[in-house]
Amino acid sequence: MSMWEYANPKRFMGWTAPVLPWSFGLAMACLVVGLVWGFFFTPDDFRQGSTVKIIYLHVPAALMAINAWIMMLVASLIWVVRRHHVSALAARAAAPVGLTMTLIALFTGAIWGQPMWGTYWAWDPRLTSFLILFLFYMGYIALWEAIEDPDTAADLTSVLCMVGSIFAILSRYAVNFWNQGLHQGASLSLDAEENVADVFWIPLLVCIAGFVLLFIALVLMRTRTEIRVRRMRALEARARRA
């Protein structure tokens, strides 16, 4: 069986139905464990004090804000190349989730930045590219809503997604491109010397797992809703023609 058969709307609805509750359940378990562990059972940092604990919201949200857009890019490319409607609907479904993650990252970053930098906002390369990514999310959602024909909307939003991917990449690697930025380096890295201490790192990984699972669950749920909406519109159009 080809993997593309799972993108058939009927098959998609079938295999996601049992996956959805497990995704939500595991996400909630990881988030509760990770956040309680991180906020209540880890010590204060010797330089940043208790402020560092916002890392358990900021880092996972920022990570998912970028990866949500990358997921939208992959789904958009599949739509452009193979014209699978579920992939276009999945990209549309992921956009509000990614937008929310971006807002959380910007908000928690401002809270974290104020005691560290003395200001809630600075035109740091990573912060600026993240703000532009937020605007691209807004534009992507608005473009879907503005165009009535779903295939035309999918085509145009796919182009917008490809352009916006530049800023998703910049958001991830801005610290490496511009060393003079205020933003700190990566909290997680393949280089063990750049990782945060284990006492923070382990609960952070649990929180990241929770955010990833929550993203998967929300995108599956919203994609299923988009499929149902498209079916209803098709039935309404058929009824009008009859």
Coordinates of N, CA and C in Angstrom, one line a residue:
M1 N 0.8 -1.2 0.0 CA 0.0 0.0 0.0 C 0.9 1.2 0.0
S2 N 0.6 2.2 -0.9 CA 1.4 3.4 -1.0 C 1.0 4.3 0.2
M3 N 2.1 5.1 0.7 CA 1.8 6.0 1.8 C 0.8 7.1 1.4
W4 N 0.7 7.4 0.1 CA -0.2 8.4 -0.3 C -1.6 8.0 -0.1
E5 N -1.9 6.7 0.0 CA -3.3 6.3 0.2 C -3.8 6.8 1.6
Y6 N -2.9 7.0 2.5 CA -3.3 7.5 3.8 C -3.7 9.0 3.8
A7 N -3.4 9.7 2.6 CA -3.8 11.0 2.5 C -5.2 11.1 1.9
N8 N -5.8 10.0 1.5 CA -7.1 10.0 1.0 C -8.0 10.4 2.2
P9 N -9.0 11.4 2.0 CA -9.8 11.9 3.1 C -10.4 10.8 3.9
K10 N -11.0 9.8 3.3 CA -11.7 8.7 4.0 C -10.7 8.0 4.9
R11 N -9.5 7.6 4.3 CA -8.5 6.9 5.1 C -8.0 7.7 6.2
F12 N -7.8 9.0 5.9 CA -7.2 9.9 6.9 C -8.2 10.0 8.1
M13 N -9.5 10.1 7.8 CA -10.4 10.2 8.9 C -10.4 8.9 9.7
G14 N -10.2 7.8 9.0 CA -10.2 6.5 9.7 C -9.0 6.3 10.6
W15 N -7.8 6.6 10.2 CA -6.6 6.3 11.0 C -6.4 7.3 12.1
T16 N -6.9 8.6 11.8 CA -6.6 9.6 12.8 C -7.6 9.5 14.0
A17 N -8.8 8.9 13.8 CA -9.8 8.8 14.9 C -9.2 8.2 16.2
P18 N -8.5 7.0 16.1 CA -8.0 6.4 17.3 C -6.7 7.1 17.8
V19 N -6.0 7.8 16.9 CA -4.7 8.4 17.2 C -4.9 9.7 18.0
L20 N -6.0 10.4 17.7 CA -6.3 11.7 18.3 C -6.4 11.7 19.8
P21 N -7.2 10.8 20.4 CA -7.2 10.9 21.9 C -5.9 10.5 22.6
W22 N -5.2 9.6 22.0 CA -3.9 9.2 22.5 C -2.9 10.4 22.4
S23 N -2.9 11.1 21.3 CA -2.1 12.3 21.2 C -2.4 13.4 22.3
F24 N -3.7 13.6 22.4 CA -4.1 14.6 23.5 C -3.7 14.1 24.9
G25 N -3.9 12.9 25.1 CA -3.6 12.3 26.5 C -2.2 12.4 26.8
L26 N -1.3 11.9 25.8 CA 0.1 12.0 26.1 C 0.6 13.4 26.2
A27 N 0.1 14.3 25.4 CA 0.5 15.7 25.4 C 0.2 16.3 26.8
M28 N -1.0 16.1 27.3 CA -1.4 16.6 28.6 C -0.5 16.0 29.7
A29 N -0.2 14.7 29.6 CA 0.7 14.1 30.6 C 2.1 14.7 30.6
C30 N 2.6 14.9 29.4 CA 4.0 15.4 29.3 C 4.0 16.9 29.8
L31 N 3.0 17.7 29.4 CA 3.0 19.1 29.8 C 2.8 19.2 31.3
V32 N 1.9 18.4 31.9 CA 1.8 18.5 33.4 C 3.0 18.2 34.1
V33 N 3.6 17.0 33.7 CA 4.9 16.6 34.3 C 6.0 17.6 34.1
G34 N 6.2 18.0 32.8 CA 7.3 18.9 32.5 C 7.2 20.2 33.2
L35 N 6.0 20.8 33.1 CA 5.8 22.2 33.7 C 5.9 22.2 35.2
V36 N 5.2 21.2 35.8 CA 5.3 21.1 37.3 C 6.8 20.8 37.8
W37 N 7.4 19.9 37.1 CA 8.8 19.6 37.4 C 9.7 20.8 37.2
G38 N 9.5 21.5 36.1 CA 10.4 22.6 35.8 C 10.1 23.8 36.7
F39 N 8.9 24.2 36.9 CA 8.6 25.4 37.7 C 8.7 25.2 39.2
F40 N 8.5 24.0 39.7 CA 8.5 23.8 41.1 C 9.6 22.9 41.7
F41 N 10.3 22.2 40.9 CA 11.3 21.2 41.4 C 12.7 21.4 40.8
T42 N 12.9 22.5 40.1 CA 14.3 22.9 39.6 C 14.8 24.1 40.4
P43 N 16.1 24.2 40.6 CA 16.6 25.4 41.3 C 16.6 26.6 40.5
D44 N 16.8 27.7 41.1 CA 17.0 29.0 40.4 C 18.4 29.0 39.8
D45 N 18.5 29.7 38.6 CA 19.8 29.8 38.0 C 20.7 30.8 38.8
F46 N 22.0 30.6 38.8 CA 22.9 31.4 39.6 C 23.0 32.8 39.0
R47 N 22.7 33.0 37.7 CA 22.7 34.4 37.1 C 21.3 34.9 36.9
Q48 N 20.4 34.1 36.4 CA 19.1 34.6 36.0 C 18.0 34.4 37.0
G49 N 18.3 33.7 38.1 CA 17.4 33.5 39.2 C 16.2 32.6 38.7
S50 N 15.0 32.9 39.3 CA 13.8 32.1 38.9 C 13.3 32.5 37.5
T51 N 13.8 33.6 37.0 CA 13.3 34.0 35.6 C 13.6 32.9 34.6
V52 N 14.7 32.2 34.8 CA 15.1 31.2 33.8 C 14.0 30.1 33.6
K53 N 13.1 29.9 34.5 CA 12.1 28.9 34.4 C 11.1 29.1 33.3
I54 N 11.0 30.3 32.8 CA 10.1 30.5 31.7 C 10.6 29.8 30.4
I55 N 11.8 29.2 30.5 CA 12.4 28.4 29.4 C 11.4 27.3 29.1
Y56 N 10.7 26.8 30.1 CA 9.8 25.6 29.9 C 8.6 25.9 29.0
L57 N 8.3 27.2 28.8 CA 7.2 27.6 27.9 C 7.8 28.2 26.7
H58 N 8.9 29.1 26.9 CA 9.4 29.8 25.7 C 10.1 29.0 24.7
V59 N 11.0 28.1 25.1 CA 11.7 27.3 24.2 C 10.8 26.3 23.4
P60 N 9.9 25.5 24.0 CA 9.1 24.7 23.3 C 8.1 25.4 22.3
A61 N 7.6 26.6 22.8 CA 6.7 27.4 21.9 C 7.5 27.9 20.7
A62 N 8.7 28.4 20.9 CA 9.5 29.0 19.8 C 9.8 27.8 18.8
L63 N 10.2 26.7 19.4 CA 10.6 25.6 18.5 C 9.4 25.1 17.6
M64 N 8.2 25.1 18.2 CA 7.0 24.6 17.5 C 6.5 25.7 16.5
A65 N 6.7 27.0 16.9 CA 6.4 28.1 15.9 C 7.1 27.9 14.6
I66 N 8.4 27.6 14.7 CA 9.2 27.5 13.5 C 8.9 26.2 12.8
N67 N 8.8 25.1 13.5 CA 8.6 23.8 12.9 C 7.1 23.7 12.4
A68 N 6.2 24.4 12.9 CA 4.8 24.4 12.4 C 4.9 25.0 11.0
W69 N 5.6 26.1 10.8 CA 5.7 26.7 9.4 C 6.4 25.7 8.5
I70 N 7.5 25.0 9.0 CA 8.1 24.0 8.1 C 7.2 22.9 7.7
M71 N 6.4 22.4 8.7 CA 5.4 21.4 8.4 C 4.4 22.0 7.3
M72 N 4.0 23.2 7.4 CA 3.1 23.8 6.4 C 3.8 23.9 5.1
L73 N 5.1 24.2 5.1 CA 5.8 24.2 3.8 C 5.8 22.9 3.1
V74 N 6.1 21.8 3.9 CA 6.1 20.5 3.3 C 4.7 20.1 2.8
A75 N 3.7 20.4 3.6 CA 2.3 20.1 3.1 C 2.0 20.9 1.9
S76 N 2.4 22.1 1.8 CA 2.1 23.0 0.7 C 2.8 22.4 -0.6
L77 N 4.1 22.0 -0.4 CA 4.8 21.4 -1.6 C 4.1 20.2 -2.1
I78 N 3.7 19.3 -1.1 CA 2.9 18.1 -1.5 C 1.7 18.5 -2.3
W79 N 1.0 19.6 -1.9 CA -0.2 20.0 -2.6 C 0.2 20.5 -4.0
V80 N 1.3 21.3 -4.1 CA 1.7 21.8 -5.4 C 2.1 20.7 -6.4
V81 N 2.8 19.7 -5.9 CA 3.3 18.6 -6.7 C 2.3 17.5 -7.0
R82 N 1.6 17.1 -6.0 CA 0.7 15.9 -6.1 C -0.8 16.2 -6.0
R83 N -1.1 17.5 -5.7 CA -2.5 17.9 -5.6 C -3.4 17.1 -4.6
H84 N -2.8 16.7 -3.5 CA -3.5 16.0 -2.4 C -4.2 17.1 -1.6
H85 N -5.6 17.0 -1.6 CA -6.3 18.0 -0.9 C -6.1 18.0 0.7
V86 N -5.9 16.8 1.2 CA -5.6 16.7 2.6 C -4.4 17.5 3.0
S87 N -3.4 17.4 2.2 CA -2.1 18.2 2.5 C -2.4 19.7 2.6
A88 N -3.2 20.2 1.7 CA -3.5 21.6 1.7 C -4.3 22.0 2.9
L89 N -5.3 21.1 3.3 CA -6.1 21.3 4.5 C -5.3 21.2 5.7
A90 N -4.3 20.3 5.7 CA -3.4 20.2 6.9 C -2.6 21.4 7.1
A91 N -2.1 22.0 6.0 CA -1.3 23.2 6.1 C -2.2 24.4 6.7
R92 N -3.4 24.4 6.2 CA -4.4 25.4 6.7 C -4.7 25.2 8.1
A93 N -4.8 24.0 8.5 CA -5.2 23.6 9.9 C -4.0 24.0 10.9
A94 N -2.8 23.9 10.4 CA -1.6 24.1 11.2 C -1.4 25.6 11.5
A95 N -1.8 26.4 10.6 CA -1.5 27.9 10.7 C -2.0 28.5 12.0
P96 N -3.2 28.4 12.4 CA -3.6 29.0 13.7 C -2.8 28.4 14.9
V97 N -2.5 27.2 14.8 CA -1.7 26.6 15.9 C -0.3 27.2 15.9
G98 N 0.3 27.3 14.8 CA 1.6 27.9 14.7 C 1.6 29.4 15.1
L99 N 0.5 30.1 14.7 CA 0.4 31.5 15.1 C 0.3 31.6 16.6
T100 N -0.4 30.7 17.3 CA -0.6 30.7 18.8 C 0.8 30.4 19.4
M101 N 1.5 29.5 18.8 CA 2.9 29.2 19.4 C 3.8 30.4 19.2
T102 N 3.7 31.1 18.1 CA 4.5 32.3 17.9 C 4.2 33.4 18.9
L103 N 2.9 33.5 19.2 CA 2.5 34.5 20.2 C 3.0 34.2 21.6
I104 N 2.9 32.9 21.9 CA 3.4 32.5 23.2 C 4.9 32.7 23.3
A105 N 5.6 32.4 22.2 CA 7.1 32.6 22.2 C 7.4 34.1 22.3
L106 N 6.7 35.0 21.6 CA 7.0 36.4 21.7 C 6.7 37.0 23.1
F107 N 5.5 36.5 23.6 CA 5.1 37.0 24.9 C 6.1 36.6 26.0
T108 N 6.4 35.3 26.1 CA 7.3 34.8 27.1 C 8.7 35.3 26.9
G109 N 9.1 35.5 25.6 CA 10.4 36.1 25.4 C 10.5 37.5 25.9
A110 N 9.4 38.3 25.8 CA 9.4 39.7 26.4 C 9.5 39.6 27.9
I111 N 8.8 38.7 28.5 CA 8.8 38.6 30.0 C 10.3 38.2 30.4
W112 N 10.9 37.3 29.7 CA 12.2 36.8 30.0 C 13.2 37.9 29.7
G113 N 13.0 38.7 28.6 CA 14.0 39.7 28.2 C 14.1 40.9 29.1
Q114 N 12.9 41.2 29.7 CA 12.9 42.5 30.5 C 14.0 42.5 31.7
P115 N 14.0 41.4 32.5 CA 15.0 41.5 33.6 C 16.4 41.2 33.1
M116 N 16.5 40.5 31.9 CA 17.9 40.2 31.4 C 18.5 41.4 30.6
W117 N 17.7 42.0 29.8 CA 18.1 43.1 28.9 C 17.7 44.5 29.4
G118 N 16.8 44.5 30.3 CA 16.3 45.8 30.8 C 15.2 46.4 29.9
T119 N 14.7 45.6 29.0 CA 13.6 46.0 28.1 C 12.8 44.8 27.6
Y120 N 11.5 45.0 27.3 CA 10.7 43.9 26.8 C 10.9 43.6 25.4
W121 N 11.5 44.6 24.6 CA 11.7 44.3 23.2 C 13.0 45.0 22.8
A122 N 13.7 44.3 21.9 CA 14.8 44.9 21.2 C 14.8 44.4 19.8
W123 N 15.3 45.2 18.9 CA 15.3 44.8 17.5 C 16.5 43.9 17.2
D124 N 16.5 42.8 18.0 CA 17.5 41.8 17.8 C 17.1 41.0 16.5
P125 N 18.1 40.4 15.8 CA 17.8 39.7 14.6 C 16.8 38.6 14.8
R126 N 17.0 37.8 15.9 CA 16.0 36.7 16.0 C 14.6 37.2 16.4
L127 N 14.6 38.2 17.3 CA 13.3 38.7 17.6 C 12.6 39.3 16.4
T128 N 13.3 40.0 15.6 CA 12.7 40.7 14.5 C 12.2 39.7 13.5
S129 N 13.0 38.6 13.2 CA 12.6 37.6 12.2 C 11.4 36.8 12.8
F130 N 11.3 36.7 14.1 CA 10.2 36.0 14.7 C 8.9 36.9 14.6
L131 N 9.1 38.2 14.7 CA 7.9 39.1 14.5 C 7.4 39.0 13.1
I132 N 8.4 39.0 12.1 CA 8.0 38.9 10.7 C 7.3 37.6 10.4
L133 N 7.8 36.5 11.1 CA 7.2 35.2 10.9 C 5.7 35.3 11.4
F134 N 5.5 36.0 12.6 CA 4.1 36.1 13.1 C 3.3 36.8 12.1
L135 N 3.8 37.9 11.4 CA 3.0 38.6 10.4 C 2.7 37.7 9.2
F136 N 3.7 36.8 8.8 CA 3.4 35.9 7.7 C 2.3 34.9 8.1
Y137 N 2.3 34.4 9.4 CA 1.2 33.6 9.8 C -0.2 34.3 9.6
M138 N -0.2 35.6 10.1 CA -1.4 36.4 9.9 C -1.8 36.5 8.5
G139 N -0.9 36.8 7.6 CA -1.2 36.9 6.2 C -1.6 35.6 5.6
Y140 N -1.0 34.5 6.0 CA -1.4 33.2 5.5 C -2.8 32.9 5.8
I141 N -3.2 33.1 7.1 CA -4.6 32.8 7.5 C -5.6 33.7 6.8
A142 N -5.2 35.0 6.7 CA -6.1 36.0 6.0 C -6.3 35.6 4.5
L143 N -5.2 35.2 3.9 CA -5.3 34.8 2.4 C -6.3 33.6 2.2
W144 N -6.2 32.6 3.1 CA -7.1 31.5 3.0 C -8.6 32.0 3.1
E145 N -8.8 32.9 4.0 CA -10.2 33.4 4.3 C -10.7 34.3 3.2
A146 N -9.7 35.0 2.5 CA -10.1 36.0 1.5 C -10.5 35.4 0.1
I147 N -10.1 34.2 -0.2 CA -10.4 33.5 -1.5 C -11.4 32.4 -1.4
E148 N -12.4 32.5 -2.2 CA -13.5 31.6 -2.1 C -13.2 30.2 -2.6
D149 N -12.5 30.2 -3.8 CA -12.2 28.9 -4.4 C -11.1 28.2 -3.6
P150 N -11.3 27.1 -3.0 CA -10.3 26.4 -2.2 C -9.0 26.1 -2.9
D151 N -9.1 25.6 -4.1 CA -7.9 25.2 -4.8 C -7.0 26.5 -5.2
T152 N -7.6 27.6 -5.5 CA -6.9 28.8 -5.8 C -6.3 29.3 -4.5
A153 N -7.0 29.2 -3.4 CA -6.5 29.6 -2.1 C -5.3 28.8 -1.7
A154 N -5.4 27.5 -2.0 CA -4.3 26.6 -1.6 C -3.1 26.9 -2.5
D155 N -3.2 27.2 -3.7 CA -2.1 27.6 -4.6 C -1.4 28.8 -4.1
L156 N -2.2 29.9 -3.8 CA -1.6 31.2 -3.4 C -1.0 31.1 -2.0
T157 N -1.6 30.4 -1.1 CA -1.0 30.3 0.2 C 0.2 29.4 0.2
S158 N 0.3 28.5 -0.7 CA 1.5 27.7 -0.9 C 2.7 28.5 -1.3
V159 N 2.5 29.5 -2.2 CA 3.5 30.4 -2.6 C 3.9 31.3 -1.4
L160 N 2.9 31.8 -0.7 CA 3.2 32.6 0.5 C 4.0 31.8 1.5
C161 N 3.7 30.5 1.7 CA 4.4 29.7 2.7 C 5.8 29.5 2.3
M162 N 6.1 29.3 1.0 CA 7.5 29.2 0.5 C 8.3 30.4 0.8
V163 N 7.7 31.6 0.6 CA 8.4 32.9 0.8 C 8.6 33.0 2.4
G164 N 7.6 32.8 3.2 CA 7.7 32.9 4.6 C 8.7 32.0 5.2
S165 N 9.0 30.9 4.5 CA 10.0 29.9 5.1 C 11.4 30.5 5.3
I166 N 11.7 31.5 4.5 CA 13.0 32.2 4.7 C 13.1 32.8 6.1
F167 N 12.0 33.3 6.6 CA 12.0 33.9 8.0 C 11.9 32.8 9.1
A168 N 11.3 31.7 8.7 CA 11.3 30.6 9.7 C 12.8 30.1 9.9
I169 N 13.5 30.0 8.8 CA 14.9 29.6 8.9 C 15.8 30.7 9.6
L170 N 15.5 32.0 9.3 CA 16.2 33.0 10.0 C 15.9 33.0 11.5
S171 N 14.6 32.7 11.9 CA 14.3 32.7 13.3 C 15.1 31.6 14.0
R172 N 15.3 30.5 13.3 CA 16.1 29.4 13.9 C 17.6 29.7 14.0
Y173 N 18.2 30.3 13.0 CA 19.6 30.4 12.9 C 20.1 31.9 13.0
A174 N 19.2 32.8 13.4 CA 19.7 34.2 13.4 C 20.9 34.4 14.4
V175 N 20.9 33.7 15.5 CA 22.0 33.9 16.4 C 23.3 33.4 15.8
N176 N 23.3 32.4 14.9 CA 24.5 32.0 14.2 C 24.9 33.0 13.1
F177 N 23.9 33.6 12.4 CA 24.2 34.5 11.3 C 24.7 35.9 11.8
W178 N 24.1 36.3 13.0 CA 24.5 37.7 13.5 C 24.9 37.5 15.0
N179 N 26.2 37.4 15.2 CA 26.7 37.2 16.5 C 26.5 38.4 17.5
Q180 N 26.2 39.5 16.9 CA 26.0 40.7 17.8 C 24.6 40.8 18.4
G181 N 23.7 39.9 18.1 CA 22.4 40.0 18.7 C 22.4 39.7 20.2
L182 N 21.3 40.3 20.8 CA 21.2 40.1 22.3 C 20.8 38.7 22.7
H183 N 20.0 38.0 21.8 CA 19.5 36.7 22.1 C 20.6 35.7 22.4
Q184 N 20.4 34.9 23.4 CA 21.3 33.9 23.7 C 21.4 32.8 22.6
G185 N 22.4 31.9 22.7 CA 22.5 30.8 21.8 C 21.5 29.8 22.1
A186 N 21.5 28.7 21.3 CA 20.6 27.6 21.4 C 20.6 27.0 22.8
S187 N 19.4 26.7 23.4 CA 19.4 26.0 24.7 C 19.6 24.5 24.5
L188 N 19.3 24.0 23.3 CA 19.5 22.6 23.0 C 20.4 22.5 21.8
S189 N 21.4 21.6 21.8 CA 22.3 21.5 20.7 C 22.9 20.1 20.7
L190 N 23.4 19.7 19.5 CA 24.1 18.5 19.4 C 25.4 18.5 20.1
D191 N 25.9 19.8 20.3 CA 27.1 20.0 21.1 C 26.8 20.0 22.6
A192 N 27.2 19.0 23.3 CA 26.8 18.9 24.8 C 27.3 20.1 25.6
E193 N 28.3 20.8 25.1 CA 28.8 22.0 25.9 C 27.9 23.2 25.8
E194 N 27.0 23.2 24.8 CA 26.1 24.3 24.6 C 24.7 24.1 25.3
N195 N 24.5 22.9 25.7 CA 23.2 22.6 26.3 C 23.1 23.2 27.7
V196 N 21.8 23.4 28.2 CA 21.7 23.9 29.5 C 22.0 22.7 30.5
A197 N 22.2 23.0 31.7 CA 22.5 21.9 32.7 C 21.4 20.9 32.7
D198 N 21.8 19.6 33.1 CA 20.8 18.5 33.1 C 19.6 18.8 34.0
V199 N 19.8 19.5 35.1 CA 18.7 19.8 36.0 C 17.6 20.5 35.3
F200 N 17.9 21.4 34.3 CA 16.9 22.1 33.5 C 16.6 21.3 32.2
W201 N 17.6 20.7 31.7 CA 17.5 20.1 30.3 C 16.5 18.9 30.3
I202 N 16.4 18.1 31.3 CA 15.5 16.9 31.2 C 14.0 17.3 31.3
P203 N 13.6 18.2 32.3 CA 12.2 18.6 32.2 C 11.9 19.5 31.0
L204 N 12.9 20.2 30.4 CA 12.7 20.9 29.2 C 12.4 20.0 28.1
L205 N 13.1 18.8 28.0 CA 12.8 17.8 26.9 C 11.3 17.3 27.1
V206 N 10.9 17.1 28.3 CA 9.5 16.6 28.6 C 8.5 17.6 28.1
C207 N 8.8 18.9 28.4 CA 7.9 20.0 27.9 C 7.9 20.1 26.4
I208 N 9.0 19.9 25.8 CA 9.1 19.9 24.3 C 8.3 18.8 23.7
A209 N 8.4 17.6 24.3 CA 7.6 16.5 23.9 C 6.1 16.8 24.0
G210 N 5.7 17.4 25.1 CA 4.3 17.8 25.3 C 3.8 18.7 24.2
F211 N 4.7 19.8 23.9 CA 4.3 20.7 22.9 C 4.2 20.1 21.5
V212 N 5.1 19.2 21.2 CA 5.1 18.4 19.9 C 3.8 17.6 19.8
L213 N 3.5 16.8 20.8 CA 2.3 16.0 20.8 C 1.0 16.8 20.8
L214 N 1.0 18.0 21.5 CA -0.1 18.9 21.4 C -0.3 19.4 20.0
F215 N 0.8 19.8 19.4 CA 0.7 20.3 18.0 C 0.1 19.3 17.1
I216 N 0.6 18.0 17.2 CA 0.1 17.0 16.4 C -1.4 16.8 16.6
A217 N -1.8 16.7 17.8 CA -3.2 16.5 18.2 C -4.1 17.6 17.6
L218 N -3.6 18.9 17.8 CA -4.5 20.0 17.3 C -4.5 20.0 15.8
V219 N -3.4 19.7 15.1 CA -3.4 19.7 13.7 C -4.3 18.6 13.1
L220 N -4.2 17.4 13.7 CA -5.1 16.3 13.3 C -6.6 16.7 13.5
M221 N -6.9 17.3 14.7 CA -8.3 17.6 15.0 C -8.8 18.7 14.0
R222 N -8.0 19.7 13.7 CA -8.4 20.8 12.9 C -8.5 20.3 11.4
T223 N -7.6 19.4 11.0 CA -7.6 18.9 9.6 C -8.9 18.1 9.4
R224 N -9.3 17.3 10.4 CA -10.5 16.5 10.4 C -11.7 17.5 10.2
T225 N -11.6 18.6 11.0 CA -12.7 19.6 10.9 C -12.8 20.2 9.5
E226 N -11.6 20.5 8.9 CA -11.5 21.1 7.6 C -12.1 20.1 6.5
I227 N -11.8 18.8 6.7 CA -12.4 17.8 5.8 C -13.9 17.8 5.9
R228 N -14.4 17.8 7.1 CA -15.9 17.8 7.3 C -16.5 19.1 6.7
V229 N -15.9 20.2 6.9 CA -16.4 21.5 6.3 C -16.4 21.4 4.8
R230 N -15.4 20.9 4.2 CA -15.3 20.8 2.7 C -16.4 19.8 2.2
R231 N -16.6 18.7 2.9 CA -17.7 17.8 2.5 C -19.1 18.5 2.6
M232 N -19.3 19.2 3.7 CA -20.6 19.9 3.8 C -20.8 20.9 2.7
R233 N -19.8 21.7 2.3 CA -19.9 22.6 1.2 C -20.2 21.9 -0.1
A234 N -19.5 20.8 -0.3 CA -19.8 20.0 -1.5 C -21.2 19.5 -1.6
L235 N -21.7 19.1 -0.5 CA -23.1 18.6 -0.4 C -24.1 19.8 -0.6
E236 N -23.8 20.9 0.0 CA -24.6 22.1 -0.2 C -24.6 22.5 -1.7
A237 N -23.4 22.5 -2.3 CA -23.4 22.9 -3.8 C -24.1 21.9 -4.6
R238 N -24.1 20.6 -4.3 CA -24.8 19.6 -5.1 C -26.3 19.7 -4.9
A239 N -26.7 20.1 -3.6 CA -28.1 20.3 -3.4 C -28.7 21.5 -4.2
R240 N -27.9 22.6 -4.3 CA -28.3 23.7 -5.0 C -28.4 23.4 -6.5
R241 N -27.5 22.6 -7.0 CA -27.6 22.3 -8.4 C -28.8 21.4 -8.7
A242 N -29.2 20.5 -7.7 CA -30.3 19.7 -7.9 C -31.6 20.5 -7.8

